[in-house]
């Protein structure tokens, strides 16, 4: 072979060997550009040239930044992902009496449990799911998001209906939530039949045995089912499962932090610091968009015009936390990050779960750590398309905190498998994401809804094909 041939062959080997390191990042960058294109030229990025990081919260919390769906091209994509019933999803309702009715109902449902009841409920549900790990093996290899999703399906069913969740209903909720989050992460297409099965269950349940808290009277019977499905059995289940997967994976990949928690010698709020640090590095929200209903004045600059689409980038805004995972910074008031909005901005539709999310995450983490040591060697990214591969090592007979792990070969194999799995997965995300962007624009669920119903309250949106 000629020298040129050897050079080409060598470069080819290097290129192929490096695929897991450069291809997924390149594809993610390309996907970001595609979604930016969907946002259109009207998008005002925050933080960005027009809205720097220091003005992020001020603009986000301005009363004129109150539009949610109507007038934004991105809304077609989010409605597509969240179907059926995105027109009554609490996060996507326009301001007005209907939103007020829905938000009030959500607060009443969540406020029905005291802190003690939340603690008991979450602890009971997670112990039941952990007990279902099959066999008597000392080590279980799991995907953390898959492990956590049944927990929160049971929790929120009981929050809504005030009775334990039957197993077949848990399966319906989990299948629905899995389908939604897979579409959001572009790892799979929508399967509307899975979602429709949960809708029909909820419609029947609401007819025969409605929940203790009356549902919004401004919604039809079908819309009430969509409201529960979207708010509690899509968003709540998905977000809490993602949050716990990030928290547990952070503990699995930062063994000294895990050991400090298990030793029980830390300050009582150290685990809260670990939770905050996890939410700082891996915010649950990507980009939240708002549509301005009026001008937003700026200091020394032209105002942001009415009708602008504001694109609030949580990961970029919170990126000032740096790359070091340091829970101790939350124990010192002078070192706590100020660019930290894990549950949104209080003045503009904050997450309804903000009052108890950390509490419930703490309870769930304590239960898991009581039973298992967590070990993982995978790359931890915000989008977590891998669902969080992890080893659960039973505490009974397990190595003491700080001693060498005995699962080194399995962790090495896990790391290699995770890196190479990212190659086809990232290409799948690119292809399916591009298709769903095209299909969402073609169907125009949000656009057609407001065109048919200028007031945004009379016409129901179909689930899409």
GROMACS .gro file of C-alpha atoms in nm:
model
  465
    1UNK     CA    1   0.000   0.000   0.000
    2UNK     CA    2   0.126   0.346  -0.089
    3UNK     CA    3   0.205   0.603   0.182
    4UNK     CA    4  -0.107   0.795   0.078
    5UNK     CA    5  -0.313   0.479   0.115
    6UNK     CA    6  -0.173   0.413   0.462
    7UNK     CA    7  -0.250   0.772   0.559
    8UNK     CA    8  -0.610   0.747   0.437
    9UNK     CA    9  -0.655   0.413   0.613
   10UNK     CA   10  -0.512   0.556   0.934
   11UNK     CA   11  -0.740   0.857   0.920
   12UNK     CA   12  -1.038   0.631   0.857
   13UNK     CA   13  -0.952   0.420   1.162
   14UNK     CA   14  -0.916   0.730   1.379
   15UNK     CA   15  -1.245   0.870   1.248
   16UNK     CA   16  -1.437   0.550   1.313
   17UNK     CA   17  -1.277   0.493   1.655
   18UNK     CA   18  -1.368   0.847   1.753
   19UNK     CA   19  -1.733   0.825   1.646
   20UNK     CA   20  -1.872   0.797   2.001
   21UNK     CA   21  -1.685   1.113   2.099
   22UNK     CA   22  -1.767   1.351   1.815
   23UNK     CA   23  -2.074   1.228   1.627
   24UNK     CA   24  -2.338   1.255   1.906
   25UNK     CA   25  -2.224   1.611   1.988
   26UNK     CA   26  -2.228   1.708   1.619
   27UNK     CA   27  -2.578   1.568   1.578
   28UNK     CA   28  -2.700   1.750   1.891
   29UNK     CA   29  -2.564   2.076   1.752
   30UNK     CA   30  -2.743   2.010   1.423
   31UNK     CA   31  -3.070   1.934   1.606
   32UNK     CA   32  -3.038   2.261   1.797
   33UNK     CA   33  -3.007   2.445   1.466
   34UNK     CA   34  -3.313   2.265   1.330
   35UNK     CA   35  -3.523   2.360   1.632
   36UNK     CA   36  -3.395   2.717   1.614
   37UNK     CA   37  -3.513   2.722   1.255
   38UNK     CA   38  -3.858   2.606   1.372
   39UNK     CA   39  -3.865   2.897   1.615
   40UNK     CA   40  -3.838   3.134   1.323
   41UNK     CA   41  -3.685   3.475   1.293
   42UNK     CA   42  -3.919   3.619   1.556
   43UNK     CA   43  -3.749   3.430   1.839
   44UNK     CA   44  -3.575   3.650   2.098
   45UNK     CA   45  -3.320   3.438   2.280
   46UNK     CA   46  -3.258   3.473   2.651
   47UNK     CA   47  -2.984   3.479   2.748
   48UNK     CA   48  -2.863   3.626   2.422
   49UNK     CA   49  -2.767   3.945   2.247
   50UNK     CA   50  -3.103   4.115   2.312
   51UNK     CA   51  -3.166   3.971   2.660
   52UNK     CA   52  -2.838   3.919   2.849
   53UNK     CA   53  -2.822   3.681   3.145
   54UNK     CA   54  -2.850   3.962   3.400
   55UNK     CA   55  -3.192   4.058   3.257
   56UNK     CA   56  -3.319   3.701   3.221
   57UNK     CA   57  -3.539   3.690   3.532
   58UNK     CA   58  -3.668   4.045   3.486
   59UNK     CA   59  -3.788   3.979   3.133
   60UNK     CA   60  -3.918   3.632   3.218
   61UNK     CA   61  -4.123   3.769   3.507
   62UNK     CA   62  -4.262   4.074   3.326
   63UNK     CA   63  -4.646   4.080   3.313
   64UNK     CA   64  -4.637   4.120   2.934
   65UNK     CA   65  -4.447   3.791   2.891
   66UNK     CA   66  -4.772   3.603   2.948
   67UNK     CA   67  -4.866   3.445   2.614
   68UNK     CA   68  -4.810   3.071   2.599
   69UNK     CA   69  -4.916   2.911   2.272
   70UNK     CA   70  -5.088   3.143   2.029
   71UNK     CA   71  -4.857   3.313   1.780
   72UNK     CA   72  -4.545   3.093   1.818
   73UNK     CA   73  -4.434   2.843   1.554
   74UNK     CA   74  -4.278   2.631   1.830
   75UNK     CA   75  -4.623   2.576   1.978
   76UNK     CA   76  -4.719   2.347   1.691
   77UNK     CA   77  -4.426   2.123   1.784
   78UNK     CA   78  -4.501   2.115   2.157
   79UNK     CA   79  -4.872   2.055   2.097
   80UNK     CA   80  -4.776   1.770   1.867
   81UNK     CA   81  -4.553   1.612   2.133
   82UNK     CA   82  -4.808   1.657   2.414
   83UNK     CA   83  -5.121   1.543   2.229
   84UNK     CA   84  -5.392   1.451   2.296
   85UNK     CA   85  -5.545   1.753   2.463
   86UNK     CA   86  -5.265   2.011   2.446
   87UNK     CA   87  -5.528   2.284   2.429
   88UNK     CA   88  -5.614   2.219   2.796
   89UNK     CA   89  -5.262   2.141   2.918
   90UNK     CA   90  -5.203   2.382   3.205
   91UNK     CA   91  -4.866   2.495   3.076
   92UNK     CA   92  -5.003   2.576   2.730
   93UNK     CA   93  -5.331   2.749   2.813
   94UNK     CA   94  -5.350   3.118   2.738
   95UNK     CA   95  -5.404   3.358   3.031
   96UNK     CA   96  -5.770   3.401   3.122
   97UNK     CA   97  -6.057   3.243   3.316
   98UNK     CA   98  -5.994   2.893   3.177
   99UNK     CA   99  -5.632   2.895   3.282
  100UNK     CA  100  -5.726   3.034   3.624
  101UNK     CA  101  -5.982   2.754   3.668
  102UNK     CA  102  -5.734   2.483   3.570
  103UNK     CA  103  -5.446   2.625   3.779
  104UNK     CA  104  -5.673   2.658   4.083
  105UNK     CA  105  -5.781   2.294   4.051
  106UNK     CA  106  -5.420   2.177   4.026
  107UNK     CA  107  -5.328   2.368   4.342
  108UNK     CA  108  -5.625   2.218   4.527
  109UNK     CA  109  -5.534   1.863   4.425
  110UNK     CA  110  -5.170   1.904   4.526
  111UNK     CA  111  -5.256   2.083   4.851
  112UNK     CA  112  -5.471   1.790   4.962
  113UNK     CA  113  -5.169   1.617   5.114
  114UNK     CA  114  -4.962   1.739   5.407
  115UNK     CA  115  -4.582   1.708   5.410
  116UNK     CA  116  -4.618   1.400   5.629
  117UNK     CA  117  -4.863   1.244   5.383
  118UNK     CA  118  -4.637   1.321   5.086
  119UNK     CA  119  -4.347   1.158   5.273
  120UNK     CA  120  -4.547   0.846   5.354
  121UNK     CA  121  -4.690   0.817   5.002
  122UNK     CA  122  -4.360   0.851   4.816
  123UNK     CA  123  -4.178   0.620   5.056
  124UNK     CA  124  -4.446   0.354   5.025
  125UNK     CA  125  -4.459   0.369   4.644
  126UNK     CA  126  -4.083   0.356   4.594
  127UNK     CA  127  -4.041   0.067   4.836
  128UNK     CA  128  -4.306  -0.127   4.646
  129UNK     CA  129  -4.135  -0.069   4.310
  130UNK     CA  130  -3.790  -0.156   4.448
  131UNK     CA  131  -3.932  -0.477   4.595
  132UNK     CA  132  -4.038  -0.577   4.245
  133UNK     CA  133  -3.679  -0.609   4.124
  134UNK     CA  134  -3.682  -0.973   4.026
  135UNK     CA  135  -3.476  -1.250   4.178
  136UNK     CA  136  -3.228  -1.249   4.461
  137UNK     CA  137  -2.934  -1.109   4.270
  138UNK     CA  138  -2.708  -0.879   4.465
  139UNK     CA  139  -2.652  -0.654   4.163
  140UNK     CA  140  -2.926  -0.525   3.932
  141UNK     CA  141  -2.855  -0.335   3.611
  142UNK     CA  142  -3.135  -0.086   3.546
  143UNK     CA  143  -3.225   0.227   3.353
  144UNK     CA  144  -3.298   0.481   3.623
  145UNK     CA  145  -3.574   0.664   3.438
  146UNK     CA  146  -3.751   0.334   3.373
  147UNK     CA  147  -3.711   0.239   3.739
  148UNK     CA  148  -3.854   0.568   3.863
  149UNK     CA  149  -4.148   0.608   3.625
  150UNK     CA  150  -4.378   0.349   3.789
  151UNK     CA  151  -4.309   0.515   4.125
  152UNK     CA  152  -4.443   0.850   4.013
  153UNK     CA  153  -4.728   0.691   3.819
  154UNK     CA  154  -4.847   0.542   4.148
  155UNK     CA  155  -4.780   0.859   4.345
  156UNK     CA  156  -4.977   1.093   4.119
  157UNK     CA  157  -5.263   0.850   4.068
  158UNK     CA  158  -5.308   0.842   4.445
  159UNK     CA  159  -5.268   1.220   4.468
  160UNK     CA  160  -5.554   1.265   4.219
  161UNK     CA  161  -5.788   0.983   4.321
  162UNK     CA  162  -5.688   0.937   4.688
  163UNK     CA  163  -5.660   0.558   4.655
  164UNK     CA  164  -5.379   0.317   4.563
  165UNK     CA  165  -5.308   0.278   4.194
  166UNK     CA  166  -5.410  -0.058   4.040
  167UNK     CA  167  -5.126  -0.231   3.857
  168UNK     CA  168  -5.297  -0.223   3.517
  169UNK     CA  169  -5.358   0.152   3.551
  170UNK     CA  170  -4.995   0.205   3.650
  171UNK     CA  171  -4.900   0.029   3.328
  172UNK     CA  172  -5.129   0.259   3.127
  173UNK     CA  173  -4.981   0.571   3.287
  174UNK     CA  174  -4.623   0.447   3.241
  175UNK     CA  175  -4.681   0.357   2.875
  176UNK     CA  176  -4.832   0.701   2.814
  177UNK     CA  177  -4.551   0.889   2.991
  178UNK     CA  178  -4.282   0.680   2.822
  179UNK     CA  179  -4.429   0.754   2.483
  180UNK     CA  180  -4.440   1.127   2.552
  181UNK     CA  181  -4.083   1.153   2.680
  182UNK     CA  182  -3.947   0.933   2.398
  183UNK     CA  183  -4.105   1.168   2.143
  184UNK     CA  184  -3.975   1.475   2.326
  185UNK     CA  185  -3.623   1.335   2.318
  186UNK     CA  186  -3.669   1.222   1.955
  187UNK     CA  187  -3.571   0.863   2.039
  188UNK     CA  188  -3.907   0.734   1.913
  189UNK     CA  189  -4.214   0.842   1.720
  190UNK     CA  190  -4.549   0.903   1.887
  191UNK     CA  191  -4.782   0.606   1.941
  192UNK     CA  192  -5.118   0.770   1.985
  193UNK     CA  193  -5.292   0.440   2.059
  194UNK     CA  194  -5.092   0.410   2.384
  195UNK     CA  195  -5.199   0.757   2.485
  196UNK     CA  196  -5.560   0.699   2.379
  197UNK     CA  197  -5.590   0.398   2.608
  198UNK     CA  198  -5.513   0.616   2.909
  199UNK     CA  199  -5.757   0.883   2.787
  200UNK     CA  200  -6.039   0.630   2.760
  201UNK     CA  201  -5.962   0.489   3.105
  202UNK     CA  202  -5.975   0.838   3.254
  203UNK     CA  203  -6.302   0.921   3.076
  204UNK     CA  204  -6.464   0.607   3.213
  205UNK     CA  205  -6.323   0.663   3.560
  206UNK     CA  206  -6.442   1.024   3.570
  207UNK     CA  207  -6.792   0.919   3.464
  208UNK     CA  208  -6.828   0.638   3.715
  209UNK     CA  209  -6.611   0.749   4.008
  210UNK     CA  210  -6.475   1.106   3.989
  211UNK     CA  211  -6.190   1.223   4.216
  212UNK     CA  212  -6.256   1.399   4.548
  213UNK     CA  213  -6.145   1.739   4.416
  214UNK     CA  214  -6.395   1.864   4.154
  215UNK     CA  215  -6.233   1.910   3.814
  216UNK     CA  216  -6.252   2.242   3.624
  217UNK     CA  217  -6.614   2.319   3.541
  218UNK     CA  218  -6.507   2.517   3.234
  219UNK     CA  219  -6.390   2.194   3.067
  220UNK     CA  220  -6.600   1.931   2.894
  221UNK     CA  221  -6.589   1.570   3.016
  222UNK     CA  222  -6.329   1.477   2.753
  223UNK     CA  223  -6.126   1.790   2.830
  224UNK     CA  224  -6.123   1.698   3.199
  225UNK     CA  225  -5.967   1.364   3.107
  226UNK     CA  226  -5.713   1.547   2.889
  227UNK     CA  227  -5.639   1.785   3.175
  228UNK     CA  228  -5.554   1.502   3.416
  229UNK     CA  229  -5.360   1.315   3.150
  230UNK     CA  230  -5.152   1.616   3.048
  231UNK     CA  231  -5.089   1.781   3.383
  232UNK     CA  232  -5.046   1.483   3.614
  233UNK     CA  233  -4.985   1.172   3.402
  234UNK     CA  234  -4.766   1.336   3.137
  235UNK     CA  235  -4.582   1.631   3.286
  236UNK     CA  236  -4.572   1.538   3.655
  237UNK     CA  237  -4.476   1.174   3.598
  238UNK     CA  238  -4.219   1.254   3.328
  239UNK     CA  239  -4.054   1.545   3.510
  240UNK     CA  240  -4.026   1.374   3.846
  241UNK     CA  241  -3.893   1.056   3.682
  242UNK     CA  242  -3.634   1.262   3.495
  243UNK     CA  243  -3.542   1.454   3.810
  244UNK     CA  244  -3.488   1.135   4.009
  245UNK     CA  245  -3.293   0.971   3.727
  246UNK     CA  246  -3.059   1.272   3.720
  247UNK     CA  247  -3.022   1.274   4.099
  248UNK     CA  248  -2.950   0.903   4.128
  249UNK     CA  249  -2.713   0.906   3.832
  250UNK     CA  250  -2.527   1.202   3.985
  251UNK     CA  251  -2.485   0.999   4.305
  252UNK     CA  252  -2.375   0.694   4.107
  253UNK     CA  253  -2.107   0.890   3.922
  254UNK     CA  254  -1.990   1.087   4.230
  255UNK     CA  255  -1.914   0.815   4.481
  256UNK     CA  256  -1.765   1.042   4.751
  257UNK     CA  257  -2.091   1.239   4.762
  258UNK     CA  258  -2.290   0.916   4.789
  259UNK     CA  259  -2.063   0.786   5.063
  260UNK     CA  260  -2.107   1.104   5.267
  261UNK     CA  261  -2.483   1.068   5.248
  262UNK     CA  262  -2.480   0.701   5.345
  263UNK     CA  263  -2.242   0.764   5.635
  264UNK     CA  264  -2.506   0.993   5.784
  265UNK     CA  265  -2.256   1.236   5.930
  266UNK     CA  266  -2.343   1.532   5.709
  267UNK     CA  267  -2.556   1.835   5.786
  268UNK     CA  268  -2.929   1.761   5.759
  269UNK     CA  269  -2.960   1.977   5.447
  270UNK     CA  270  -2.665   1.822   5.261
  271UNK     CA  271  -2.899   1.604   5.053
  272UNK     CA  272  -3.097   1.915   4.961
  273UNK     CA  273  -2.768   2.063   4.842
  274UNK     CA  274  -2.707   1.755   4.628
  275UNK     CA  275  -3.057   1.790   4.480
  276UNK     CA  276  -3.004   2.160   4.405
  277UNK     CA  277  -2.663   2.091   4.253
  278UNK     CA  278  -2.819   1.825   4.030
  279UNK     CA  279  -3.093   2.062   3.916
  280UNK     CA  280  -2.828   2.329   3.855
  281UNK     CA  281  -2.625   2.107   3.623
  282UNK     CA  282  -2.916   1.918   3.467
  283UNK     CA  283  -3.222   2.148   3.455
  284UNK     CA  284  -3.542   1.968   3.364
  285UNK     CA  285  -3.653   2.237   3.122
  286UNK     CA  286  -3.470   2.307   2.798
  287UNK     CA  287  -3.620   2.610   2.626
  288UNK     CA  288  -3.946   2.764   2.751
  289UNK     CA  289  -4.116   3.006   2.514
  290UNK     CA  290  -4.350   3.294   2.592
  291UNK     CA  291  -4.529   3.536   2.360
  292UNK     CA  292  -4.545   3.901   2.464
  293UNK     CA  293  -4.889   4.058   2.491
  294UNK     CA  294  -4.742   4.408   2.514
  295UNK     CA  295  -4.413   4.590   2.503
  296UNK     CA  296  -4.148   4.504   2.760
  297UNK     CA  297  -3.937   4.814   2.838
  298UNK     CA  298  -3.559   4.784   2.849
  299UNK     CA  299  -3.300   4.992   3.030
  300UNK     CA  300  -3.112   5.191   2.769
  301UNK     CA  301  -3.247   4.981   2.481
  302UNK     CA  302  -3.551   4.965   2.258
  303UNK     CA  303  -3.842   4.777   2.416
  304UNK     CA  304  -3.921   4.421   2.318
  305UNK     CA  305  -4.226   4.458   2.089
  306UNK     CA  306  -4.566   4.299   2.151
  307UNK     CA  307  -4.604   3.968   1.970
  308UNK     CA  308  -4.239   3.869   2.019
  309UNK     CA  309  -4.158   3.506   2.094
  310UNK     CA  310  -3.920   3.489   2.390
  311UNK     CA  311  -3.703   3.177   2.406
  312UNK     CA  312  -3.581   3.123   2.762
  313UNK     CA  313  -3.289   2.879   2.761
  314UNK     CA  314  -3.260   2.721   3.106
  315UNK     CA  315  -2.938   2.519   3.051
  316UNK     CA  316  -2.755   2.819   2.906
  317UNK     CA  317  -2.876   3.051   3.181
  318UNK     CA  318  -2.780   2.810   3.460
  319UNK     CA  319  -2.453   2.720   3.291
  320UNK     CA  320  -2.274   2.972   3.508
  321UNK     CA  321  -2.261   2.698   3.773
  322UNK     CA  322  -1.951   2.558   3.605
  323UNK     CA  323  -1.852   2.198   3.545
  324UNK     CA  324  -1.758   2.097   3.899
  325UNK     CA  325  -2.025   1.904   4.091
  326UNK     CA  326  -2.007   2.071   4.433
  327UNK     CA  327  -2.312   2.025   4.662
  328UNK     CA  328  -2.129   2.205   4.942
  329UNK     CA  329  -2.177   2.539   4.766
  330UNK     CA  330  -2.546   2.526   4.869
  331UNK     CA  331  -2.450   2.512   5.236
  332UNK     CA  332  -2.273   2.848   5.215
  333UNK     CA  333  -2.497   3.150   5.139
  334UNK     CA  334  -2.210   3.338   4.976
  335UNK     CA  335  -2.141   3.061   4.720
  336UNK     CA  336  -2.493   2.966   4.613
  337UNK     CA  337  -2.549   3.026   4.239
  338UNK     CA  338  -2.786   3.311   4.162
  339UNK     CA  339  -2.865   3.187   3.811
  340UNK     CA  340  -3.088   2.909   3.941
  341UNK     CA  341  -3.454   2.871   3.845
  342UNK     CA  342  -3.529   2.495   3.855
  343UNK     CA  343  -3.904   2.556   3.886
  344UNK     CA  344  -3.936   2.867   3.673
  345UNK     CA  345  -3.995   3.225   3.781
  346UNK     CA  346  -4.257   3.294   4.049
  347UNK     CA  347  -4.409   3.581   3.852
  348UNK     CA  348  -4.468   3.375   3.538
  349UNK     CA  349  -4.633   3.035   3.580
  350UNK     CA  350  -4.388   2.860   3.812
  351UNK     CA  351  -4.401   2.482   3.835
  352UNK     CA  352  -4.698   2.379   4.056
  353UNK     CA  353  -4.475   2.118   4.224
  354UNK     CA  354  -4.213   2.366   4.343
  355UNK     CA  355  -4.335   2.350   4.704
  356UNK     CA  356  -4.277   1.978   4.751
  357UNK     CA  357  -4.057   1.854   4.464
  358UNK     CA  358  -3.736   1.868   4.669
  359UNK     CA  359  -3.909   1.702   4.964
  360UNK     CA  360  -4.032   1.411   4.755
  361UNK     CA  361  -3.698   1.373   4.576
  362UNK     CA  362  -3.528   1.360   4.916
  363UNK     CA  363  -3.762   1.086   5.039
  364UNK     CA  364  -3.717   0.881   4.721
  365UNK     CA  365  -3.337   0.915   4.727
  366UNK     CA  366  -3.318   0.812   5.093
  367UNK     CA  367  -3.523   0.499   5.023
  368UNK     CA  368  -3.301   0.399   4.730
  369UNK     CA  369  -2.978   0.464   4.920
  370UNK     CA  370  -3.106   0.267   5.216
  371UNK     CA  371  -3.145  -0.041   4.996
  372UNK     CA  372  -2.873  -0.004   4.731
  373UNK     CA  373  -2.534   0.137   4.646
  374UNK     CA  374  -2.546   0.314   4.309
  375UNK     CA  375  -2.266   0.268   4.056
  376UNK     CA  376  -2.246   0.392   3.697
  377UNK     CA  377  -1.983   0.481   3.440
  378UNK     CA  378  -2.200   0.636   3.167
  379UNK     CA  379  -2.186   0.990   3.036
  380UNK     CA  380  -2.434   1.211   3.223
  381UNK     CA  381  -2.603   1.461   2.993
  382UNK     CA  382  -2.900   1.690   3.050
  383UNK     CA  383  -3.125   1.525   2.792
  384UNK     CA  384  -3.040   1.176   2.925
  385UNK     CA  385  -3.154   0.989   2.611
  386UNK     CA  386  -2.989   0.673   2.752
  387UNK     CA  387  -3.242   0.673   3.038
  388UNK     CA  388  -2.956   0.644   3.290
  389UNK     CA  389  -2.790   0.300   3.293
  390UNK     CA  390  -2.687   0.214   3.650
  391UNK     CA  391  -2.594  -0.075   3.876
  392UNK     CA  392  -2.790  -0.118   4.199
  393UNK     CA  393  -2.575  -0.309   4.448
  394UNK     CA  394  -2.773  -0.443   4.744
  395UNK     CA  395  -2.661  -0.296   5.075
  396UNK     CA  396  -2.696  -0.632   5.250
  397UNK     CA  397  -2.350  -0.778   5.234
  398UNK     CA  398  -2.229  -0.494   5.012
  399UNK     CA  399  -1.892  -0.329   5.042
  400UNK     CA  400  -1.872  -0.053   5.297
  401UNK     CA  401  -1.873   0.309   5.180
  402UNK     CA  402  -1.538   0.410   5.044
  403UNK     CA  403  -1.411   0.057   4.976
  404UNK     CA  404  -1.316  -0.048   4.622
  405UNK     CA  405  -1.612  -0.147   4.405
  406UNK     CA  406  -1.626  -0.511   4.298
  407UNK     CA  407  -1.816  -0.439   3.978
  408UNK     CA  408  -1.525  -0.291   3.780
  409UNK     CA  409  -1.561  -0.515   3.471
  410UNK     CA  410  -1.935  -0.446   3.449
  411UNK     CA  411  -1.873  -0.073   3.476
  412UNK     CA  412  -1.609  -0.088   3.203
  413UNK     CA  413  -1.850  -0.275   2.977
  414UNK     CA  414  -2.125  -0.028   3.064
  415UNK     CA  415  -1.907   0.269   2.969
  416UNK     CA  416  -1.813   0.120   2.632
  417UNK     CA  417  -2.170   0.013   2.555
  418UNK     CA  418  -2.301   0.358   2.647
  419UNK     CA  419  -2.053   0.538   2.422
  420UNK     CA  420  -2.122   0.321   2.120
  421UNK     CA  421  -2.499   0.317   2.175
  422UNK     CA  422  -2.491   0.696   2.147
  423UNK     CA  423  -2.385   0.672   1.780
  424UNK     CA  424  -2.697   0.506   1.630
  425UNK     CA  425  -2.918   0.675   1.889
  426UNK     CA  426  -2.801   1.023   1.793
  427UNK     CA  427  -2.864   0.948   1.425
  428UNK     CA  428  -3.209   0.816   1.516
  429UNK     CA  429  -3.280   1.136   1.708
  430UNK     CA  430  -3.175   1.344   1.410
  431UNK     CA  431  -3.396   1.155   1.166
  432UNK     CA  432  -3.701   1.121   1.391
  433UNK     CA  433  -3.665   1.474   1.525
  434UNK     CA  434  -3.652   1.618   1.175
  435UNK     CA  435  -3.955   1.413   1.074
  436UNK     CA  436  -4.158   1.523   1.378
  437UNK     CA  437  -4.064   1.887   1.317
  438UNK     CA  438  -4.194   1.851   0.960
  439UNK     CA  439  -4.507   1.660   1.065
  440UNK     CA  440  -4.587   1.906   1.343
  441UNK     CA  441  -4.565   2.198   1.101
  442UNK     CA  442  -4.778   2.007   0.850
  443UNK     CA  443  -5.051   1.931   1.104
  444UNK     CA  444  -5.036   2.276   1.264
  445UNK     CA  445  -5.235   2.171   1.572
  446UNK     CA  446  -5.193   2.500   1.757
  447UNK     CA  447  -5.220   2.718   1.448
  448UNK     CA  448  -5.540   2.548   1.330
  449UNK     CA  449  -5.693   2.550   1.677
  450UNK     CA  450  -5.669   2.927   1.711
  451UNK     CA  451  -5.771   2.981   1.350
  452UNK     CA  452  -6.090   2.783   1.410
  453UNK     CA  453  -6.152   2.926   1.754
  454UNK     CA  454  -6.022   3.285   1.785
  455UNK     CA  455  -6.107   3.287   2.156
  456UNK     CA  456  -5.913   2.967   2.210
  457UNK     CA  457  -6.186   2.792   2.406
  458UNK     CA  458  -6.444   2.631   2.181
  459UNK     CA  459  -6.273   2.383   1.952
  460UNK     CA  460  -6.100   2.062   2.052
  461UNK     CA  461  -5.771   1.961   1.896
  462UNK     CA  462  -5.746   1.611   1.752
  463UNK     CA  463  -5.464   1.389   1.865
  464UNK     CA  464  -5.297   1.394   1.528
  465UNK     CA  465  -5.204   1.086   1.332
   0.00000   0.00000   0.00000
